[in-house]
Coordinates of C-alpha atoms and ligand atoms in Angstrom, one line a residue:
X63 CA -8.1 -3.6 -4.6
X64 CA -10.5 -4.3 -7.3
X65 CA -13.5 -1.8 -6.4
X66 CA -13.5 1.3 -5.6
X67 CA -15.6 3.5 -2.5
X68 CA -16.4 5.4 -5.8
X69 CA -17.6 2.9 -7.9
X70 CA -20.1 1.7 -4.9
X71 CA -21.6 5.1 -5.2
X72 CA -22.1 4.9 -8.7
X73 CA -24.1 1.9 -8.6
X74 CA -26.1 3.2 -5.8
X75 CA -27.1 5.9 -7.9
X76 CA -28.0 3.6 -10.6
X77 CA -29.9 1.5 -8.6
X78 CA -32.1 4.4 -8.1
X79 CA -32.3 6.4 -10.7
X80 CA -33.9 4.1 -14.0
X81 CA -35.1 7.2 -15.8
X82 CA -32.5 9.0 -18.3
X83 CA -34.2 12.5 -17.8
X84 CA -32.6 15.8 -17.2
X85 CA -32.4 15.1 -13.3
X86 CA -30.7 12.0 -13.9
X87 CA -28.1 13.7 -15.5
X88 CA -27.7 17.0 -13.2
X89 CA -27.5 14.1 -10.3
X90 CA -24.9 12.2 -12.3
X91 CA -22.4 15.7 -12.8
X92 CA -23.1 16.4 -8.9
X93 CA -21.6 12.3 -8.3
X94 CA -18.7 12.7 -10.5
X95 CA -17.6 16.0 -8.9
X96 CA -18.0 14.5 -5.3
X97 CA -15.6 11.7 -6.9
X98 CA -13.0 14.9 -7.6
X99 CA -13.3 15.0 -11.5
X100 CA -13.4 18.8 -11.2
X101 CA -16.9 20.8 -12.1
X102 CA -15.5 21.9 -15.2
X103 CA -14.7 18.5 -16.5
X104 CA -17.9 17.1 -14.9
X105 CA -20.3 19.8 -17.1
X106 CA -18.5 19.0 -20.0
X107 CA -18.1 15.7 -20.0
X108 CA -21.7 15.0 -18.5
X109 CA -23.0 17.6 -21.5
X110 CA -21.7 15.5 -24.3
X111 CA -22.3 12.4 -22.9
X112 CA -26.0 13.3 -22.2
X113 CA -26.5 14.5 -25.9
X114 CA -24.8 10.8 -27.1
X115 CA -27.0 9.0 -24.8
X116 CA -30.1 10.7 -26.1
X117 CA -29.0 10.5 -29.8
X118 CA -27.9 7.1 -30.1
X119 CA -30.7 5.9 -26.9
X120 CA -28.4 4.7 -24.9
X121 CA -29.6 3.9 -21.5
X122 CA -28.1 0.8 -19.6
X123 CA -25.8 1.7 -16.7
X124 CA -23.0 -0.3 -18.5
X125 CA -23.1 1.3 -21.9
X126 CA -23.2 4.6 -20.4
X127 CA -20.3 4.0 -17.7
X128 CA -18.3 2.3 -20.9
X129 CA -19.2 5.7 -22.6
X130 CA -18.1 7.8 -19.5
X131 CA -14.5 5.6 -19.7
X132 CA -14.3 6.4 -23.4
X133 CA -14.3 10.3 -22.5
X134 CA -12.3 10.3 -19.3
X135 CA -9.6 8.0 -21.4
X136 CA -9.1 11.5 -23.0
X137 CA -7.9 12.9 -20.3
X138 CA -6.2 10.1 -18.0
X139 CA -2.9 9.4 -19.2
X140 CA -0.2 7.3 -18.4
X141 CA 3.4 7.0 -18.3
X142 CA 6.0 4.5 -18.1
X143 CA 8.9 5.9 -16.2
X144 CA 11.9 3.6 -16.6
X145 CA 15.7 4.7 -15.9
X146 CA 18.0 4.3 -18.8
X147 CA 20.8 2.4 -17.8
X148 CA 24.4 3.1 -17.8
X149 CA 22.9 6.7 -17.2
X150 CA 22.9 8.9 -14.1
X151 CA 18.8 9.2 -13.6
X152 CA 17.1 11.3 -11.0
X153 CA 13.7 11.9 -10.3
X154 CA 13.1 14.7 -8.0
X155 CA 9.9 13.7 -5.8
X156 CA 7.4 16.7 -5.5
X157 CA 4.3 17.8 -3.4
X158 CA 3.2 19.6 -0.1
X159 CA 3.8 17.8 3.0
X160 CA 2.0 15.1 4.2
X161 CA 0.4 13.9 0.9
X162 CA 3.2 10.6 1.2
X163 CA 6.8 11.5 -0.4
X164 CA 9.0 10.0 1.6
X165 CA 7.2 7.4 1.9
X166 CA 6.7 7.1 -2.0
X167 CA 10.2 7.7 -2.5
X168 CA 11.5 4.3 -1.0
X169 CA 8.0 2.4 -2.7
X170 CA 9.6 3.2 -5.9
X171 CA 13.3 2.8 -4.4
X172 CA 12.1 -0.7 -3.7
X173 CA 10.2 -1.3 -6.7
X174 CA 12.9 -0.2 -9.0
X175 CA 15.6 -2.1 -7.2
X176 CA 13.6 -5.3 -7.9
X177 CA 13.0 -4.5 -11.3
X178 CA 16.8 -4.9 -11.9
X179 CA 17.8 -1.3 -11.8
X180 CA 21.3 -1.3 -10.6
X181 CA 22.8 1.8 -8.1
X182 CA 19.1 3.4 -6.3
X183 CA 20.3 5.9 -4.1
X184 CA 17.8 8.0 -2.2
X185 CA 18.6 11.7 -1.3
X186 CA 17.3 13.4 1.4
X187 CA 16.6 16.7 0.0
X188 CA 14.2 17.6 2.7
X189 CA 16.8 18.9 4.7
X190 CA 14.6 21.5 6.3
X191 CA 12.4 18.7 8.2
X192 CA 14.7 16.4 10.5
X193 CA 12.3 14.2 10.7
X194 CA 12.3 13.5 7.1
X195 CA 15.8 13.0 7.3
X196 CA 15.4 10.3 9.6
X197 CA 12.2 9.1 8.0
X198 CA 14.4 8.1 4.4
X199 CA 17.6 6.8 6.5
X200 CA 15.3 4.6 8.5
X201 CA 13.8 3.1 4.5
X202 CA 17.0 3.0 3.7
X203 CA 17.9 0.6 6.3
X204 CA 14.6 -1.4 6.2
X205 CA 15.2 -1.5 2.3
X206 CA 18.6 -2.2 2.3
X207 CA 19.3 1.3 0.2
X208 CA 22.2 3.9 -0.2
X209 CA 20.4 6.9 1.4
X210 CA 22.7 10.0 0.4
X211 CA 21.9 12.8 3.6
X212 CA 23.2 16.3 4.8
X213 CA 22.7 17.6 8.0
X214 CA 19.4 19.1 8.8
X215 CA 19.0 22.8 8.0
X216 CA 22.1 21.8 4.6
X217 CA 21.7 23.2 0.8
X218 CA 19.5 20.7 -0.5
X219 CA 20.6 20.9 -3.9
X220 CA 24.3 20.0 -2.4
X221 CA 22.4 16.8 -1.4
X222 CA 21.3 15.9 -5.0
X223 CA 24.6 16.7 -6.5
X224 CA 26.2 14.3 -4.3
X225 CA 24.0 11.9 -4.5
X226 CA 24.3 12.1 -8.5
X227 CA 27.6 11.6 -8.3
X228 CA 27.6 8.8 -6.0
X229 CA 25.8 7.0 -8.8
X230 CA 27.7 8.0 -11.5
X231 CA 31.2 6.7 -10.2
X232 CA 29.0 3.2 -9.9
X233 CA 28.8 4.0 -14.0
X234 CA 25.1 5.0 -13.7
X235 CA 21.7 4.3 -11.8
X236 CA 18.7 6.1 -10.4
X237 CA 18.6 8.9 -7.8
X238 CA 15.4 9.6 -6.0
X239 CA 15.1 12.8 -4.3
X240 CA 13.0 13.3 -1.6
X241 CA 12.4 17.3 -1.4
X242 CA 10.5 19.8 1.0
X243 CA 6.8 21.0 0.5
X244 CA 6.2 23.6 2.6
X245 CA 3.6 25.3 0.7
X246 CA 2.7 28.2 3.1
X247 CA 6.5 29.7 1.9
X248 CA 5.8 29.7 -1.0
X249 CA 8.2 31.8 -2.6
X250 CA 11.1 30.4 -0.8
X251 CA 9.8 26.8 -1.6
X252 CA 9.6 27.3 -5.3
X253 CA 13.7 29.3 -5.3
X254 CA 14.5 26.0 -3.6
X255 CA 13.3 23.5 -5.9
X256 CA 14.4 25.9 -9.0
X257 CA 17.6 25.4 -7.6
X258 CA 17.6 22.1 -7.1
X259 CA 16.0 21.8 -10.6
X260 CA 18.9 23.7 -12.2
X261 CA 21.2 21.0 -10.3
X262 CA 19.8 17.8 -11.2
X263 CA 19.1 19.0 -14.9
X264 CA 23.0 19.6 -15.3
X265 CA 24.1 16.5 -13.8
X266 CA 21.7 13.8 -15.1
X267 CA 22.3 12.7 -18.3
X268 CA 20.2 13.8 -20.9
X269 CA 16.5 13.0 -21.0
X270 CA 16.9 11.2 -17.7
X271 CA 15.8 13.5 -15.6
X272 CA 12.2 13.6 -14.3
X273 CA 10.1 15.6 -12.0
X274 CA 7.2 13.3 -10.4
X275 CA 4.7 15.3 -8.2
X276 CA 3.0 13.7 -5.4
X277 CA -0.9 14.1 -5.0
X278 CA -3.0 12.6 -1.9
X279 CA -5.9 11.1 -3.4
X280 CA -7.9 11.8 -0.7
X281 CA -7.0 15.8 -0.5
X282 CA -9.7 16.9 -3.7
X283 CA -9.7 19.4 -6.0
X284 CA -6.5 21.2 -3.6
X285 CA -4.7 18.8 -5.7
X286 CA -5.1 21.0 -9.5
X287 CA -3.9 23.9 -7.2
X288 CA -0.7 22.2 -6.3
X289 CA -0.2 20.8 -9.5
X290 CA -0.4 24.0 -11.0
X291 CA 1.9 25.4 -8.4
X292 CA 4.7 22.8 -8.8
X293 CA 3.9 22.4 -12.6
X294 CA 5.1 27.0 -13.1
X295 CA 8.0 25.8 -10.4
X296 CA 9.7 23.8 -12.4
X297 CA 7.4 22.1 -15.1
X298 CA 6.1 18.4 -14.2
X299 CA 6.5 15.2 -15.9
X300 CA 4.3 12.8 -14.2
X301 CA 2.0 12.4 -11.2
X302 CA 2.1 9.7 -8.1
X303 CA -1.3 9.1 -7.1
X304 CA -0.8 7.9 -3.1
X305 CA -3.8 7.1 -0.2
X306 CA -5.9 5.4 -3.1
X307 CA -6.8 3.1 -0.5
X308 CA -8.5 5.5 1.9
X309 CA -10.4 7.5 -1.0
X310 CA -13.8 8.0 -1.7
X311 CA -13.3 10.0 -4.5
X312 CA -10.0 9.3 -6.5
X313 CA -10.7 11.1 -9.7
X314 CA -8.2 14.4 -9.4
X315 CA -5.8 12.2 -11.7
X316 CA -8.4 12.8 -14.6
X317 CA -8.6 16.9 -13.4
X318 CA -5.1 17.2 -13.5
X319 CA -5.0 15.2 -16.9
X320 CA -7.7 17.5 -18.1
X321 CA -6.4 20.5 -17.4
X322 CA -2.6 20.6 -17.3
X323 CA -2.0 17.7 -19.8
X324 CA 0.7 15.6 -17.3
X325 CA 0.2 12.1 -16.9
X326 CA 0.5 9.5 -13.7
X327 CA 3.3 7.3 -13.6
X328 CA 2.2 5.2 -10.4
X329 CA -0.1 4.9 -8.2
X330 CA 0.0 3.8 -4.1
X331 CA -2.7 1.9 -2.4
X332 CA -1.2 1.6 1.3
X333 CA 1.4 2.3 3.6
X334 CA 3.6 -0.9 2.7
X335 CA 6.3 -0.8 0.3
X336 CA 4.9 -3.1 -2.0
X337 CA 1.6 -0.9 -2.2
X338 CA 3.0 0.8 -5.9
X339 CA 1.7 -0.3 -9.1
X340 CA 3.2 1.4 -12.6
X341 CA -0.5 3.4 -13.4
X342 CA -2.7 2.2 -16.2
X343 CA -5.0 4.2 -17.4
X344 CA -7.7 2.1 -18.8
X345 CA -7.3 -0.2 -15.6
X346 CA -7.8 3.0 -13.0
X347 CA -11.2 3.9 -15.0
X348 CA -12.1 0.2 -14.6
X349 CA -11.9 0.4 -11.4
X350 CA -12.7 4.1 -10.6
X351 CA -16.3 3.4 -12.7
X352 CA -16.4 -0.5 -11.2
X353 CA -16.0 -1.5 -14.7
X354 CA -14.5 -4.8 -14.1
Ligands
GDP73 P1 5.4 13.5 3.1 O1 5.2 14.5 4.2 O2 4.8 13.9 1.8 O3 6.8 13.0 2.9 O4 4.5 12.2 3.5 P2 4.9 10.8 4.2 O5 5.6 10.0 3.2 O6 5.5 11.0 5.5 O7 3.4 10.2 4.4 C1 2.4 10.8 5.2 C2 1.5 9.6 5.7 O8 0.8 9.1 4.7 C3 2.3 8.5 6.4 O9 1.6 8.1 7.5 C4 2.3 7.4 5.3 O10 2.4 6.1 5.9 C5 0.9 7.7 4.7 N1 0.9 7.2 3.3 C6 1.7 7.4 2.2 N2 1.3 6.8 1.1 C7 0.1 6.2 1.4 C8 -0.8 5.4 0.7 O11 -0.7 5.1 -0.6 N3 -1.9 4.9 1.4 C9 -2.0 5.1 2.7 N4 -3.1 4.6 3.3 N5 -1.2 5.9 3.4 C10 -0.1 6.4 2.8

């Protein structure tokens, strides 16, 4: 995927707008928040970059995209997840339903296991959803992968304990928990993961323990709301940025940079287990500004 729905917009608006007046720029913050940057990014960001555009005349669509990139590389970061081995890892998998979990829990299953990692055991902390129960056996068999499971309706921090052990009498590997989002019970959602939290953090080895929240690229700016949900939960280390393929828009990962400071980690462009690249940051703007 080399261009972006996004980056087709942009040049459309360049294509018609050849004067660098006032409206050019009010029409250029209105783009960028369509393209889920968040409003108060986009009036910041569009307000500097208006005042370097004027003061150093810069006016071609490249220099100014290229300046664009320079300020959104403030906010986009990334980060490079690897398991340390010899360690019991676990990365409990975060994020309201349907924005791609499960499904983004055996991509990085499967990318992990090729990258060498030794002992990648899924859990199937969902245990509230039988279907998502299923859903992660069923990767596991496709994948060839140790899924760790409790009976629907179990204590789903049981589920991550035993799956932590299972790879720690292997001498070490990676768990990848799969956990409930059912956002409309709020309360009872964020006890859950606390406790969950308090059991992984005790049995993974220290500084091997991550929390990765999943955000649907094509959901908008819901996406800061969850983040910030999950992020007073249990504190976030990373974002998975899924559904890039089907996304207009695509820019939450800089909103969520912006304002809570976490990085990305990966990000998923389709439904196929090999659709999961490790995120880079300059690359994404490349591609989110059609840079390249
Ligand atoms: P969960 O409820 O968060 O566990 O979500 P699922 O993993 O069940 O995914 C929900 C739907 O999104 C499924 O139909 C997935 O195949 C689909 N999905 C997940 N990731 C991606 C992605 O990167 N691109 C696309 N196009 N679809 C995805």
């Amino acid at each position: 995927m080399a261009k972006t729905k996004f980056a087709d917009k942009l040049r459309n608006f360049f294509g018609i707008h050849k004067n660098r007046d006032e409206a050019f720029f009010e029409e250029l913050s209105d783009l960028l928040i369509e393209g889920d940057l968040g409003a108060r990014t986009v009036f910041e960001l569009v307000d500097e970059l208006e005042k370097t555009c004027r003061s150093q005349k810069i006016e071609g669509e490249r220099e100014i995209l290229l300046q664009l990139k320079s300020r959104l590389l403030d906010f986009v970061r990334a980060t490079d997840l690897q398991p340390e081995p010899g360690k019991v890892n676990i990365y409990m998998v975060l994020g309201v339903n349907g924005v791609g979990k499960t499904t983004s829990v055996a991509k990085l299953a499967g990318f992990y296991r090729d990258g060498g990692q030794s002992s990648v055991i899924m859990a199937a902390a969902d245990t509230f959803r039988a279907a998502a129960i299923e859903q992660l056996q069923l990767h596991g068999q496709r994948l060839d992968l140790r899924v760790v499971a409790h009976q629907h309706g179990a204590d789903p921090s049981a589920v991550v304990f035993d799956a932590a052990d299972a790879v720690s009498a292997k001498g070490g590997g990676l768990v990848l928990a799969d956990t409930a989002g059912r956002l409309h019970n709020k309360e009872n959602l964020v006890r859950e993961l606390q406790k969950i939290d308090r059991v992984a953090s005790s049995k993974a080895d220290a500084g091997c323990y991550k929390k990765l929240l999943v955000i649907d690229g094509t959901t908008g700016q819901n996406g800061l709301r969850q983040a910030e949900v999950f992020h007073q939960a249990v504190g976030l280390d990373a974002v998975i940025l899924t559904k890039y393929d089907s996304t207009a828009k695509g820019g939450i990962a800089a909103a969520i940079g912006k304002e809570f400071g976490i990085p990305v980690a990966f990000i998923c462009f389709g439904e196929g287990y090999k659709d999961i690249r490790p995120f880079d940051a300059d690359h994404y703007l490349d591609e989110f500004l059609g840079l390249d």
